[in-house]
Amino acid sequence: MLVVLGAAGALALAQRFHLGTAATAASVLLSLASAYIAWAAFRADRAEATAVELGAIAGQLAEAVKNQWDDEAAVRRVNDPYPLPVAWRAADDDLAEPWQLLTDLACALPGGPPGDPALWPRRAAGLSGQGADIGEVFAERVPTRRLVLLGEPGAGKSVLLIRLLQDLIARRTEDAPVPVLFSLASWNPDQPLKPWMAEQLRSTYPGLRAPAPHSAIPATDAANRRADLAEALLHAGRILPLLDGLDELPPALHATALSALNGALPAQRPLVLASRAAPYRAVLRHPDAPVRLNGAAVIQLRPLAPDTATAYLRRDAGGPHTTAARRWDAVTAHLGTASPVGQALSTPLGLFLARTIYNPRPHSSPNRAIPHPDELCDTIAFPDRTAVDTHLFNAFLPAAYTPGSPHPPRWTAEQAHRSLVFLARFLQNQQAGSPDLAWWKLPHAVSPHLRRLTSTLMFGIASGCTLGVEVGLDGGLVPGLVIGIAGGLVIGLLAAFLVNPAPGTRLRWSPRRTTAGFLSGLAGGFVIGYENGSKNGLSDGLSNGLGTGLTLALLTGIAFSLKAEVPDLTTVTGPVTLLSSDRRAFIATTLAGGLAGVLAGALAVTIGGLQYGLVAVTTTLGTLGLACGLGIGLTQTAWPHFVIVRTHLALRRKLPWKLIGFLQDAHKYRGVLRQAGPMYQFRHIDLQRHLAQQQLP
C-alpha cells in the first residue's frame, strides 16, 4: 500500500509542477525495485509466521476430520435408530498373508512392533468381531496395522470405515497419525499416490495449504517453496489413510493400483483398504501378475444375522410391539433363507431401502398410501434377488420425496427422478462411470461445440456491447454495437479454446504474470513511440511512446496480475462454498480489469501520453479493461460456464433451475446423495448404475 500510495503521490506532484514525461516515468520505474524488495520481505515474513509445529496441526486436523464425519454420519442416519452391528470374520487363507508372516514382519519393523504383541491373537481367526469392535481389532489385534476390508455390494464397508475413523480419533494420542478417509474412485493409478493424497487433503481441509515448517520438508524438497502442510503431514507419516472403493476403479487398473499402494506406502505405514471381495480375489488370481497388499491382514464382512435384521426393522418401525412393526412378520420369516427377499435384506443397504419405503413416519401425510412389505414375498413378481433389488431402487426415490417428511421437498418425485437419472447417465457415459459428481464438470454434459459456442456468445455480446458503446460515441450507437459485438465474437471464439472449466478458489497475485504484463505494455508503447517518432520527430515520438507504454503496462500488468487459483481438485470444503468462492473470483477478476483500465486512463492523462481528456480516456480504457477482465474470468473460473450449461439444461427440463439447492436437499434430507469433500456421490454405486440404465423421461 505504501508503494502504491507513493507512486500516486509522485504522479500528482508531476502534474502539479508540470514535470516532463521522461522524469515522471523514471521516478515511477525506479520505485519498482523497492516494490519487489518490499513484496519479497512480506512473503518471507508470512512464511515464517505460518511455520507452526506439525503436532498442533495434526491435532487441529483430527478435530476437523471428527466434525466432518460426525455430521456425515448423522446425514446418512448411521445411528438412527442405532448403529447396525455389522459382523466380520477373518478372510479365507488364499486372500491373506500367512499369520506367522504378519507377526514376524511386525516384530522386524524399525523401532519394533506398532502394538503390544501380547494382544495379538494366535491365529487370524482372532480378528473376528462386530460393530464397535472394529477400532480395537485394527489398533490391537492386527500386528502390522495394515488391513484389507472385503465385503459384498451393500454390505456396509463404507459405514464401517466411518465407524473405524471415529473410533481411531477417539483413541488417538498426541503423536498418533490422523485417520483420513480417501475415495479411490477419483484416483488414476498412473498418478503418484502421495501427490494425489496431498491434493485430496488440500481440497477438503484448505488450511493445509499453509506453508510447512522448514524442518518438516524433505531434504530433497527443501528448495521447493510450494511445500505445504499437506505434504509435510504425509511425509512425516502423520496421516493414516483409509482407502475406500478399490473396486470402483476400472478393473484393468486394480493390479496397477495395488502395486502403486505397495510402492508408495511400505510395510511400516499403517493403512486400511476397502473393496468388494470378487475384484480383490481376481487381482490375486491374475494369471500373469498377481498382486496383493503387502503385510496386510484381511477380514470379510458377514451377511446380517436374521435376528439382527429383524430387530432393526421392527425398532425402526417404532418398537417390536407396534402395529407398524407387525407389518414385517411375513418378511422376517424369510430372513436368513435363500428366498429372494431374504437375500436382498441381508445387507445394510437392503435394510436402509426397505425401511425408507415401507416404514411410516410421524410426519407422513394421512392421505399417502404406504406400501405393505408383504409384497416383497411375492416370488411371482420377484423371482430372484435381482428383481427385489430393482424394485427397492425403483421405490426408493418416491419414498424419499414424499411431501409429508419433516423437510418437505421442493421437487416432486417425478422431477427428482428425471434429474437424478440425467446426472447418473452423465456420470456413467461422460465421466467413465466415476461416482464423483462435481458441479464444475457439468459443462461436459453438453457437446464441446455447444460449450465453445456459448462461451463465444457470452463473451462476444458482453464485451461487444461494452466496446460498442465507446465506439458508438463518435460514430453512432448502432454501428458501434455492430463493430463491438463483431470484434467481441472474434475474441470470444479465440478465448473459447482456452477455457479451463475448473473452479478458482481465490484470487492470488502472480509476480510472473504481472512482470509479463508490464513488459508487454512497455514494449507496445515503445513500438508506438517509434512509429510516431518517424513522423513527428524521434524525441517527441519516444516521449509519447513512453507515456503510452506506461499506460498499457499498468493496464496489462493489473489486469493479468490477479489470477484465480485453479487447483487440480478444489481448495474448500463443500460444493456450495466452492461455488460461492469461484463466483467471487470471477466477479473480482472482471472488476479488476475494469479498475486497471480506469487507472491506466488516469495515468495516460496525468503524464501526457494521451491528450483526449480525463473522462473520455478513463471511460474508454475502463471499458476495455472490463472486457479484458471478463475474458480472463471466463478462462480462469468455472462458475460462468456452469451457469450457462445449467440454464441450457434447465430450459430443456433435464435439471432444476436451482441445481445446487436440489443437490443439497438430496444429500441432507433425502439420503439419495452423500458428500465426499467438495463433491457429491450417489448413496451407493449400485443406485447410480441402476438409474444410469433408465431412459430419460
XYZ file of C-alpha atoms in Angstrom:
697
model
C 0.000 0.000 0.000
C 2.877 2.370 0.753
C 4.401 1.710 -2.662
C 1.077 2.311 -4.413
C 0.373 5.495 -2.447
C 3.904 6.739 -3.092
C 3.544 6.207 -6.836
C 0.197 8.008 -6.828
C 1.723 10.915 -4.922
C 4.575 11.118 -7.418
C 2.108 11.328 -10.294
C 0.131 14.046 -8.527
C 3.283 16.104 -7.914
C 4.346 15.630 -11.515
C 1.065 17.063 -12.726
C 1.136 19.886 -10.184
C 4.641 21.094 -11.119
C 4.393 20.178 -14.831
C 7.259 17.709 -14.826
C 8.144 16.126 -18.118
C 7.095 12.653 -19.183
C 10.591 11.239 -19.016
C 11.181 12.489 -15.446
C 7.848 11.140 -14.264
C 8.414 7.783 -15.938
C 11.901 7.476 -14.462
C 10.657 8.086 -10.918
C 7.876 5.536 -11.300
C 10.159 2.903 -12.823
C 12.737 3.336 -10.056
C 10.069 2.512 -7.483
C 9.601 -0.968 -8.957
C 12.810 -2.237 -7.351
C 11.706 -1.155 -3.879
C 8.263 -2.616 -4.544
C 9.785 -6.001 -5.315
C 12.008 -5.918 -2.213
C 9.015 -4.996 -0.038
C 6.940 -7.816 -1.512
C 9.725 -10.379 -1.066
C 10.170 -9.354 2.583
C 6.421 -9.569 3.137
C 6.236 -13.084 1.711
C 9.222 -14.249 3.782
C 7.657 -12.840 6.942
C 4.351 -14.562 6.181
C 6.130 -17.875 5.525
C 7.948 -17.722 8.872
C 4.743 -16.721 10.690
C 2.930 -19.788 9.377
C 5.735 -22.211 10.216
C 3.902 -23.979 13.010
C 4.611 -27.236 14.763
C 3.204 -30.265 12.971
C 1.855 -31.878 16.114
C -0.517 -28.975 16.725
C -1.619 -29.037 13.091
C -2.305 -32.775 13.312
C -4.457 -32.169 16.386
C -6.460 -29.475 14.601
C -6.847 -31.737 11.578
C -8.134 -34.558 13.788
C -10.807 -32.229 15.161
C -11.808 -31.173 11.649
C -11.990 -34.809 10.479
C -14.097 -35.744 13.503
C -16.578 -32.924 12.919
C -16.818 -33.700 9.219
C -17.646 -37.381 9.636
C -19.848 -36.908 12.672
C -22.008 -34.638 10.521
C -21.943 -37.036 7.563
C -22.862 -39.992 9.789
C -25.870 -38.022 11.017
C -26.932 -37.228 7.444
C -26.619 -40.897 6.466
C -28.667 -41.889 9.561
C -25.949 -44.290 10.673
C -27.113 -44.030 14.305
C -30.862 -43.943 13.564
C -32.366 -45.821 15.331
C -28.986 -47.289 16.375
C -25.747 -48.367 14.671
C -26.359 -51.573 12.781
C -23.979 -54.220 14.230
C -22.175 -55.422 11.115
C -20.096 -58.554 11.776
C -16.943 -59.830 10.074
C -14.573 -62.781 10.112
C -11.032 -63.459 9.000
C -10.922 -63.856 5.223
C -10.109 -67.119 3.502
C -6.456 -68.141 3.571
C -5.989 -67.546 -0.151
C -6.880 -63.844 0.304
C -4.464 -63.023 3.131
C -0.824 -63.319 4.068
C 0.064 -66.218 6.413
C -0.499 -65.106 10.002
C 3.017 -66.078 11.088
C 4.439 -63.911 8.321
C 2.449 -60.899 9.573
C 3.645 -61.303 13.161
C 7.251 -61.776 12.068
C 7.036 -58.721 9.829
C 5.593 -56.585 12.646
C 8.369 -57.614 15.015
C 11.020 -56.798 12.402
C 9.757 -53.257 11.732
C 12.191 -50.426 12.578
C 11.558 -49.356 16.151
C 9.729 -52.566 16.999
C 6.123 -53.642 16.503
C 3.481 -50.893 16.380
C 1.410 -52.518 19.123
C 1.634 -54.881 22.050
C 2.398 -58.446 20.825
C 0.653 -59.838 23.899
C -2.671 -58.618 22.468
C -2.230 -60.315 19.110
C -4.362 -63.416 18.548
C -2.572 -66.673 17.841
C -4.414 -67.189 14.586
C -6.110 -64.982 12.010
C -9.476 -66.256 13.261
C -8.994 -63.957 16.259
C -9.751 -60.955 14.027
C -13.487 -61.731 14.074
C -15.808 -59.176 15.628
C -18.769 -56.924 15.036
C -19.859 -53.292 15.267
C -17.806 -51.228 17.683
C -15.040 -53.870 17.830
C -13.508 -52.584 14.586
C -11.329 -49.963 16.304
C -9.978 -52.446 18.836
C -9.357 -55.066 16.121
C -7.333 -52.662 13.997
C -5.412 -50.970 16.812
C -4.599 -54.028 18.927
C -5.123 -57.295 17.045
C -3.655 -56.536 13.591
C 0.122 -56.860 14.063
C 1.158 -54.612 11.164
C -1.826 -52.260 11.379
C -2.435 -52.814 7.688
C -5.921 -54.127 6.993
C -7.970 -55.053 3.939
C -11.742 -54.889 4.435
C -13.742 -57.000 1.958
C -17.494 -57.199 1.537
C -20.279 -57.814 -0.930
C -22.202 -54.914 -2.543
C -24.158 -53.021 0.106
C -22.574 -54.983 2.961
C -21.621 -51.803 4.851
C -17.939 -51.301 4.007
C -18.119 -47.501 3.792
C -20.117 -47.149 7.015
C -17.705 -49.472 8.823
C -14.823 -47.299 7.659
C -16.571 -44.255 9.148
C -17.002 -46.092 12.451
C -13.329 -47.100 12.390
C -12.317 -43.495 11.706
C -14.418 -42.213 14.613
C -13.004 -44.854 16.945
C -9.390 -44.162 15.954
C -9.853 -40.438 16.557
C -11.371 -41.160 19.970
C -8.349 -43.390 20.784
C -5.811 -41.017 19.266
C -2.863 -39.830 21.330
C -0.871 -36.690 20.632
C 1.724 -38.410 18.430
C -0.638 -40.820 16.631
C -1.440 -40.297 12.946
C -4.775 -38.781 11.947
C -7.136 -41.178 10.132
C -8.405 -39.629 6.895
C -10.907 -41.245 4.547
C -9.972 -41.164 0.845
C -12.214 -42.260 -2.025
C -10.093 -44.121 -4.578
C -12.682 -43.575 -7.297
C -11.060 -40.239 -8.215
C -7.505 -41.612 -8.325
C -5.721 -42.519 -11.521
C -3.084 -45.121 -10.528
C -0.772 -43.655 -13.160
C -0.584 -40.604 -10.869
C 1.740 -40.934 -7.854
C -0.275 -41.731 -4.757
C 1.147 -39.202 -2.295
C 0.702 -36.116 -4.528
C -2.876 -37.262 -5.134
C -3.450 -37.686 -1.399
C -1.986 -34.229 -0.778
C -4.422 -32.750 -3.294
C -7.286 -34.541 -1.582
C -6.209 -33.138 1.788
C -5.981 -29.609 0.422
C -9.342 -29.908 -1.265
C -11.196 -30.905 1.884
C -9.121 -29.102 4.521
C -7.950 -25.813 2.945
C -5.925 -24.794 5.989
C -3.349 -27.416 4.952
C -2.302 -25.140 2.088
C -0.307 -23.030 4.541
C 3.493 -23.214 4.209
C 5.093 -26.044 6.152
C 7.883 -25.605 8.704
C 11.290 -25.854 7.041
C 12.255 -28.685 9.380
C 9.266 -30.713 8.181
C 10.122 -30.508 4.480
C 12.111 -33.416 2.997
C 15.734 -32.580 2.265
C 15.210 -33.203 -1.440
C 12.342 -30.700 -1.432
C 13.940 -28.063 0.792
C 14.255 -25.653 -2.112
C 10.623 -26.123 -3.088
C 8.867 -23.086 -1.660
C 5.445 -24.519 -2.550
C 5.718 -27.320 0.023
C 2.736 -27.037 2.353
C 1.305 -28.660 5.471
C -0.471 -31.386 3.499
C 2.835 -32.592 2.040
C 4.587 -32.250 5.382
C 1.973 -34.337 7.222
C 2.204 -37.090 4.614
C 5.999 -37.043 4.643
C 6.075 -37.263 8.451
C 3.667 -40.229 8.479
C 1.016 -38.302 10.415
C -1.803 -39.369 8.074
C -3.389 -42.816 8.390
C -5.139 -43.381 5.048
C -8.465 -45.220 4.970
C -8.828 -46.007 1.275
C -12.370 -46.784 0.155
C -13.527 -48.188 -3.167
C -10.727 -50.100 -4.879
C -13.471 -51.888 -6.824
C -14.780 -48.539 -8.153
C -11.642 -48.162 -10.272
C -11.755 -49.736 -13.759
C -10.976 -53.476 -13.438
C -7.929 -53.145 -15.684
C -6.361 -50.785 -13.112
C -6.856 -52.899 -9.978
C -3.475 -54.617 -10.168
C -1.734 -51.342 -11.037
C -3.414 -49.650 -8.084
C -2.330 -52.332 -5.600
C 1.217 -52.223 -6.937
C 1.250 -48.424 -6.570
C -0.031 -48.711 -2.990
C 2.759 -51.132 -2.122
C 5.339 -48.773 -3.592
C 4.074 -45.561 -2.008
C 3.066 -46.947 1.415
C 5.634 -49.546 2.542
C 5.007 -52.122 5.244
C 5.790 -49.786 8.151
C 2.999 -47.378 7.149
C -0.441 -48.336 8.553
C -3.444 -48.188 6.239
C -6.887 -49.649 5.579
C -8.180 -50.648 2.160
C -11.844 -51.462 1.408
C -13.045 -53.353 -1.663
C -15.579 -55.830 -2.874
C -14.346 -59.363 -2.441
C -14.590 -60.518 -6.076
C -12.337 -57.804 -7.609
C -9.694 -58.285 -4.901
C -9.736 -62.043 -5.400
C -9.437 -61.542 -9.171
C -6.243 -59.498 -8.723
C -4.734 -62.211 -6.525
C -5.557 -64.858 -9.114
C -4.349 -62.887 -12.128
C -2.573 -65.443 -14.356
C 0.256 -63.105 -15.384
C 0.987 -60.786 -12.457
C -0.929 -61.485 -9.234
C -0.685 -58.671 -6.676
C -1.711 -58.382 -3.034
C -1.393 -55.596 -0.479
C 1.885 -56.265 1.315
C 1.807 -57.036 5.025
C -1.981 -56.722 5.351
C -4.428 -58.784 7.336
C -7.769 -59.359 5.612
C -11.269 -59.504 7.057
C -14.537 -60.148 5.250
C -17.980 -58.838 6.207
C -20.671 -61.383 7.002
C -24.299 -61.202 5.884
C -26.557 -59.725 8.535
C -27.857 -62.241 11.043
C -31.645 -62.800 10.706
C -32.386 -61.739 14.269
C -30.249 -58.597 13.822
C -32.126 -57.580 10.681
C -35.497 -58.392 12.248
C -34.817 -56.359 15.381
C -33.579 -53.436 13.291
C -36.646 -53.300 11.031
C -39.062 -53.527 13.946
C -37.199 -50.969 16.027
C -37.212 -48.534 13.119
C -40.967 -49.074 12.854
C -41.427 -47.847 16.427
C -40.737 -50.919 18.538
C -41.352 -54.679 18.437
C -44.958 -54.487 19.657
C -46.277 -51.671 17.469
C -48.736 -52.099 14.618
C -46.126 -50.870 12.138
C -43.639 -53.489 13.361
C -46.130 -56.314 12.854
C -46.263 -55.384 9.171
C -42.864 -57.072 8.856
C -43.921 -60.506 10.173
C -44.107 -62.187 6.763
C -40.825 -60.660 5.572
C -38.853 -61.508 8.712
C -39.914 -65.148 8.352
C -37.824 -65.231 5.133
C -34.686 -63.621 6.607
C -31.747 -65.983 6.717
C -33.195 -68.147 3.935
C -32.275 -68.400 0.270
C -35.505 -66.694 -0.804
C -35.169 -63.537 -2.940
C -36.327 -61.212 -0.153
C -34.137 -62.990 2.405
C -31.055 -62.419 0.264
C -31.935 -58.806 -0.602
C -32.390 -57.813 3.062
C -29.194 -59.492 4.242
C -27.187 -56.266 3.764
C -27.372 -52.837 5.415
C -28.161 -51.256 2.042
C -31.187 -53.512 1.563
C -32.431 -52.713 5.072
C -31.986 -48.968 4.511
C -34.009 -49.051 1.315
C -36.710 -51.268 2.822
C -37.241 -49.176 5.956
C -37.336 -45.957 3.905
C -40.014 -47.387 1.620
C -42.245 -49.361 3.990
C -41.968 -47.849 7.470
C -44.433 -44.998 8.176
C -43.037 -41.775 9.624
C -44.573 -39.370 12.163
C -44.861 -36.601 9.585
C -46.289 -38.800 6.836
C -49.360 -37.461 5.104
C -52.518 -39.326 6.190
C -53.590 -39.440 2.537
C -50.443 -41.241 1.453
C -50.892 -44.943 0.868
C -47.765 -46.562 2.306
C -46.969 -49.835 0.510
C -47.013 -53.024 2.556
C -43.759 -55.021 2.855
C -45.645 -58.274 2.216
C -45.350 -57.539 -1.498
C -41.653 -58.405 -1.270
C -42.579 -62.024 -0.523
C -44.331 -62.442 -3.885
C -41.988 -64.811 -5.744
C -44.007 -64.435 -8.938
C -43.447 -60.671 -9.070
C -39.917 -61.010 -7.673
C -38.497 -64.391 -8.712
C -34.873 -63.640 -7.693
C -32.773 -61.235 -5.681
C -32.073 -59.009 -8.680
C -35.802 -58.402 -9.079
C -36.147 -57.433 -5.414
C -33.110 -55.128 -5.596
C -34.508 -53.446 -8.708
C -37.885 -52.926 -7.039
C -36.257 -51.402 -3.946
C -34.238 -48.964 -6.055
C -37.330 -48.010 -8.065
C -39.447 -47.417 -4.953
C -36.746 -45.566 -3.044
C -36.989 -42.201 -4.819
C -40.804 -41.846 -4.475
C -40.454 -42.678 -0.779
C -37.600 -40.210 -0.294
C -39.556 -37.396 -1.959
C -42.881 -37.815 -0.182
C -44.493 -34.460 0.718
C -45.115 -35.425 4.360
C -41.486 -35.536 5.515
C -40.188 -33.155 8.244
C -38.492 -31.169 5.450
C -40.983 -31.232 2.553
C -39.206 -31.420 -0.796
C -39.465 -28.541 -3.254
C -39.434 -31.012 -6.124
C -41.870 -33.781 -6.905
C -40.739 -37.385 -7.113
C -41.100 -37.234 -10.904
C -38.929 -34.122 -11.184
C -36.310 -35.594 -8.855
C -36.303 -38.886 -10.760
C -35.783 -37.116 -14.095
C -32.903 -35.022 -12.753
C -31.197 -37.895 -10.945
C -31.438 -40.151 -13.993
C -29.805 -37.433 -16.088
C -26.986 -36.993 -13.560
C -26.440 -40.747 -13.249
C -26.279 -41.122 -17.035
C -23.867 -38.180 -17.171
C -21.528 -39.888 -14.690
C -21.800 -43.218 -16.437
C -21.391 -42.008 -20.024
C -19.401 -38.759 -19.894
C -17.371 -39.414 -16.725
C -16.436 -43.067 -17.370
C -18.616 -44.353 -14.531
C -16.967 -42.194 -11.867
C -19.098 -41.730 -8.731
C -17.824 -38.167 -8.170
C -20.482 -35.602 -9.085
C -18.665 -32.261 -9.346
C -20.664 -29.198 -10.364
C -17.742 -27.729 -12.343
C -17.727 -30.772 -14.624
C -21.349 -30.264 -15.648
C -20.322 -28.428 -18.874
C -19.113 -31.825 -20.115
C -22.765 -32.896 -20.189
C -23.146 -30.986 -23.457
C -21.101 -31.267 -26.631
C -17.764 -29.396 -26.870
C -19.092 -27.420 -29.852
C -22.022 -26.156 -27.798
C -19.707 -25.230 -24.917
C -17.479 -23.200 -27.212
C -20.444 -21.576 -28.907
C -21.998 -20.457 -25.632
C -18.671 -19.156 -24.316
C -18.134 -17.241 -27.552
C -21.602 -15.717 -27.477
C -21.374 -14.767 -23.821
C -18.003 -13.102 -24.209
C -18.850 -11.557 -27.566
C -22.132 -9.995 -26.504
C -20.912 -8.773 -23.106
C -17.592 -7.327 -24.245
C -19.026 -6.269 -27.609
C -21.733 -4.165 -26.002
C -19.148 -2.614 -23.694
C -16.781 -1.731 -26.513
C -19.599 -0.871 -28.875
C -20.893 1.890 -26.634
C -17.486 3.514 -26.714
C -17.132 3.201 -30.465
C -20.680 4.471 -30.888
C -19.969 7.716 -29.010
C -18.310 9.071 -32.140
C -19.804 7.072 -34.982
C -23.366 6.264 -33.867
C -24.633 3.705 -31.376
C -25.863 1.044 -33.825
C -22.677 0.902 -35.947
C -20.674 0.953 -32.739
C -22.578 -2.012 -31.306
C -22.182 -3.953 -34.549
C -18.446 -3.313 -34.635
C -18.054 -4.047 -30.921
C -20.033 -7.285 -30.949
C -18.280 -8.499 -34.097
C -14.899 -7.858 -32.526
C -16.033 -9.439 -29.261
C -17.208 -12.577 -31.042
C -13.841 -12.972 -32.742
C -12.006 -12.571 -29.434
C -14.556 -14.801 -27.705
C -14.016 -17.557 -30.264
C -10.311 -17.498 -29.528
C -10.920 -17.446 -25.777
C -13.351 -20.384 -26.028
C -10.491 -22.720 -26.913
C -8.567 -21.555 -23.818
C -11.408 -22.238 -21.404
C -10.430 -24.417 -18.465
C -13.683 -25.161 -16.591
C -12.089 -25.765 -13.191
C -13.114 -23.803 -10.094
C -10.954 -20.993 -8.812
C -10.959 -20.858 -5.050
C -9.381 -17.468 -4.556
C -7.515 -14.708 -6.361
C -3.779 -14.563 -5.950
C -1.197 -12.128 -7.181
C 1.177 -13.630 -9.736
C 4.551 -11.833 -9.975
C 5.360 -13.642 -13.206
C 2.110 -12.589 -14.872
C 2.491 -9.002 -13.603
C 6.012 -8.736 -14.961
C 4.939 -10.155 -18.298
C 2.035 -7.692 -18.467
C 4.175 -4.663 -17.655
C 6.896 -5.635 -20.119
C 4.336 -6.285 -22.859
C 2.773 -2.867 -22.279
C 6.119 -1.095 -22.304
C 7.161 -2.885 -25.476
C 3.920 -1.884 -27.167
C 4.388 1.726 -26.066
C 7.919 1.928 -27.456
C 6.727 0.485 -30.765
C 4.035 3.159 -30.934
C 6.603 5.794 -29.964
C 8.987 4.673 -32.667
C 6.250 4.932 -35.305
C 5.236 8.382 -34.077
C 8.879 9.452 -33.965
C 9.332 8.664 -37.637
C 6.635 11.258 -38.386
C 6.886 13.872 -35.622
C 10.479 13.634 -34.526
C 12.247 10.968 -32.571
C 12.302 12.855 -29.261
C 8.594 13.658 -29.118
C 7.677 10.256 -30.510
C 9.654 8.351 -27.898
C 8.313 10.598 -25.147
C 4.735 9.971 -26.159
C 5.524 6.312 -26.702
C 6.903 6.011 -23.193
C 3.748 7.556 -21.797
C 1.607 5.240 -23.862
C 3.792 2.298 -22.835
C 3.397 3.060 -19.140
C -0.342 3.335 -19.649
C -0.513 -0.028 -21.382
C 1.881 -1.517 -18.831
C -0.395 -0.509 -15.959
C -3.452 -1.799 -17.788
C -1.984 -5.176 -18.722
C 0.005 -5.552 -15.504
C -3.005 -5.132 -13.192
C -5.443 -6.962 -15.436
C -3.215 -10.019 -15.700
C -1.625 -9.978 -12.248
C -4.729 -11.287 -10.464
C -5.256 -14.922 -11.265
C -7.967 -17.221 -9.975
C -6.103 -20.136 -8.420
C -7.075 -23.276 -10.318
C -6.031 -26.400 -8.380
C -6.311 -29.944 -9.683
C -9.190 -30.570 -7.328
C -10.688 -27.982 -5.022
C -9.460 -25.975 -2.059
C -12.536 -25.574 0.132
C -14.824 -27.943 1.954
C -18.241 -28.415 0.437
C -19.628 -27.901 -3.076
C -21.721 -24.854 -2.121
C -18.818 -22.959 -0.572
C -16.644 -23.746 -3.566
C -19.292 -22.434 -5.954
C -19.588 -19.179 -3.995
C -15.819 -18.770 -3.925
C -15.499 -19.364 -7.655
C -18.279 -16.868 -8.365
C -16.485 -14.240 -6.280
C -13.253 -14.954 -8.147
C -14.985 -14.394 -11.499
C -16.559 -11.097 -10.391
C -13.328 -9.867 -8.817
C -11.283 -10.728 -11.918
C -13.709 -8.881 -14.175
C -13.809 -5.806 -11.928
C -10.015 -5.840 -11.586
C -9.757 -5.493 -15.348
C -12.123 -2.531 -15.321
C -10.229 -0.879 -12.459
C -6.967 -1.382 -14.317
C -8.448 0.415 -17.327
C -9.599 3.358 -15.236
C -6.201 3.705 -13.556
C -4.453 3.429 -16.902
C -6.640 6.182 -18.314
C -5.876 8.453 -15.375
C -2.168 7.762 -15.788
C -2.329 8.468 -19.516
C -3.835 11.883 -18.974
C -1.583 12.662 -15.991
C 1.716 12.048 -17.740
C 0.532 13.480 -21.048
C 0.874 10.361 -23.097
C -2.704 10.717 -24.350
C -4.398 14.090 -24.826
C -8.132 13.398 -25.053
C -9.378 14.468 -21.628
C -9.645 12.564 -18.377
C -13.271 11.405 -18.693
C -13.038 10.194 -22.269
C -9.751 8.353 -21.810
C -10.592 6.719 -18.482
C -14.035 5.652 -19.719
C -12.631 4.153 -22.894
C -9.791 2.322 -21.210
C -12.056 1.329 -18.332
C -14.456 -0.442 -20.671
C -11.510 -2.016 -22.483
C -10.150 -3.262 -19.167
C -13.596 -4.560 -18.183
C -13.774 -6.579 -21.386
C -10.253 -7.839 -20.767
C -11.139 -8.841 -17.200
C -14.249 -10.629 -18.439
C -12.158 -12.649 -20.855
C -9.688 -13.573 -18.122
C -12.528 -14.552 -15.789
C -14.015 -16.827 -18.423
C -10.751 -18.689 -18.858
C -9.839 -18.871 -15.150
C -13.102 -19.816 -13.407
C -15.833 -22.407 -13.873
C -18.880 -20.572 -12.491
C -19.945 -18.736 -15.703
C -19.741 -21.935 -17.756
C -21.687 -23.820 -15.095
C -24.407 -21.154 -15.121
C -24.730 -21.268 -18.910
C -24.918 -25.068 -19.122
C -27.248 -25.303 -16.128
C -29.559 -22.749 -17.757
C -29.461 -24.676 -21.029
C -30.295 -27.964 -19.298
C -32.992 -26.350 -17.162
C -34.685 -24.928 -20.265
C -34.696 -28.445 -21.696
C -36.220 -29.684 -18.399
C -33.378 -32.072 -17.670
C -32.224 -30.376 -14.467
C -33.855 -27.971 -11.997
C -33.090 -24.255 -12.133
C -31.715 -24.296 -8.591
C -29.449 -27.271 -9.154
C -27.167 -26.716 -6.155
C -30.184 -26.424 -3.859
C -31.539 -29.657 -5.338
C -28.265 -31.477 -4.679
C -28.105 -30.107 -1.138
C -31.636 -31.331 -0.474
C -30.908 -34.762 -1.959
C -27.913 -35.099 0.343
C -29.123 -33.567 3.573
C -32.804 -34.559 3.737
C -33.460 -37.380 1.233
C -30.445 -39.648 1.737
C -30.096 -40.053 -2.033
C -26.635 -38.490 -2.202
C -23.641 -38.491 0.096
C -20.916 -35.871 0.249
C -17.254 -36.652 -0.327
C -15.338 -33.439 0.313
C -16.231 -30.934 -2.418
C -18.196 -33.467 -4.474
C -21.433 -35.386 -4.187
C -21.877 -39.106 -4.794
C -24.930 -41.296 -5.042
C -25.796 -43.121 -1.827
C -24.426 -46.305 -3.341
C -22.666 -47.002 -6.619
C -25.321 -49.601 -7.483
C -28.035 -46.935 -7.176
C -26.088 -44.780 -9.630
C -25.735 -47.655 -12.083
C -29.395 -48.553 -11.720
C -30.519 -45.010 -12.564
C -27.991 -44.751 -15.400
C -29.642 -47.716 -17.135
C -33.001 -45.948 -17.262
C -34.181 -43.795 -20.134
C -34.743 -40.102 -19.580
C -38.471 -39.396 -19.152
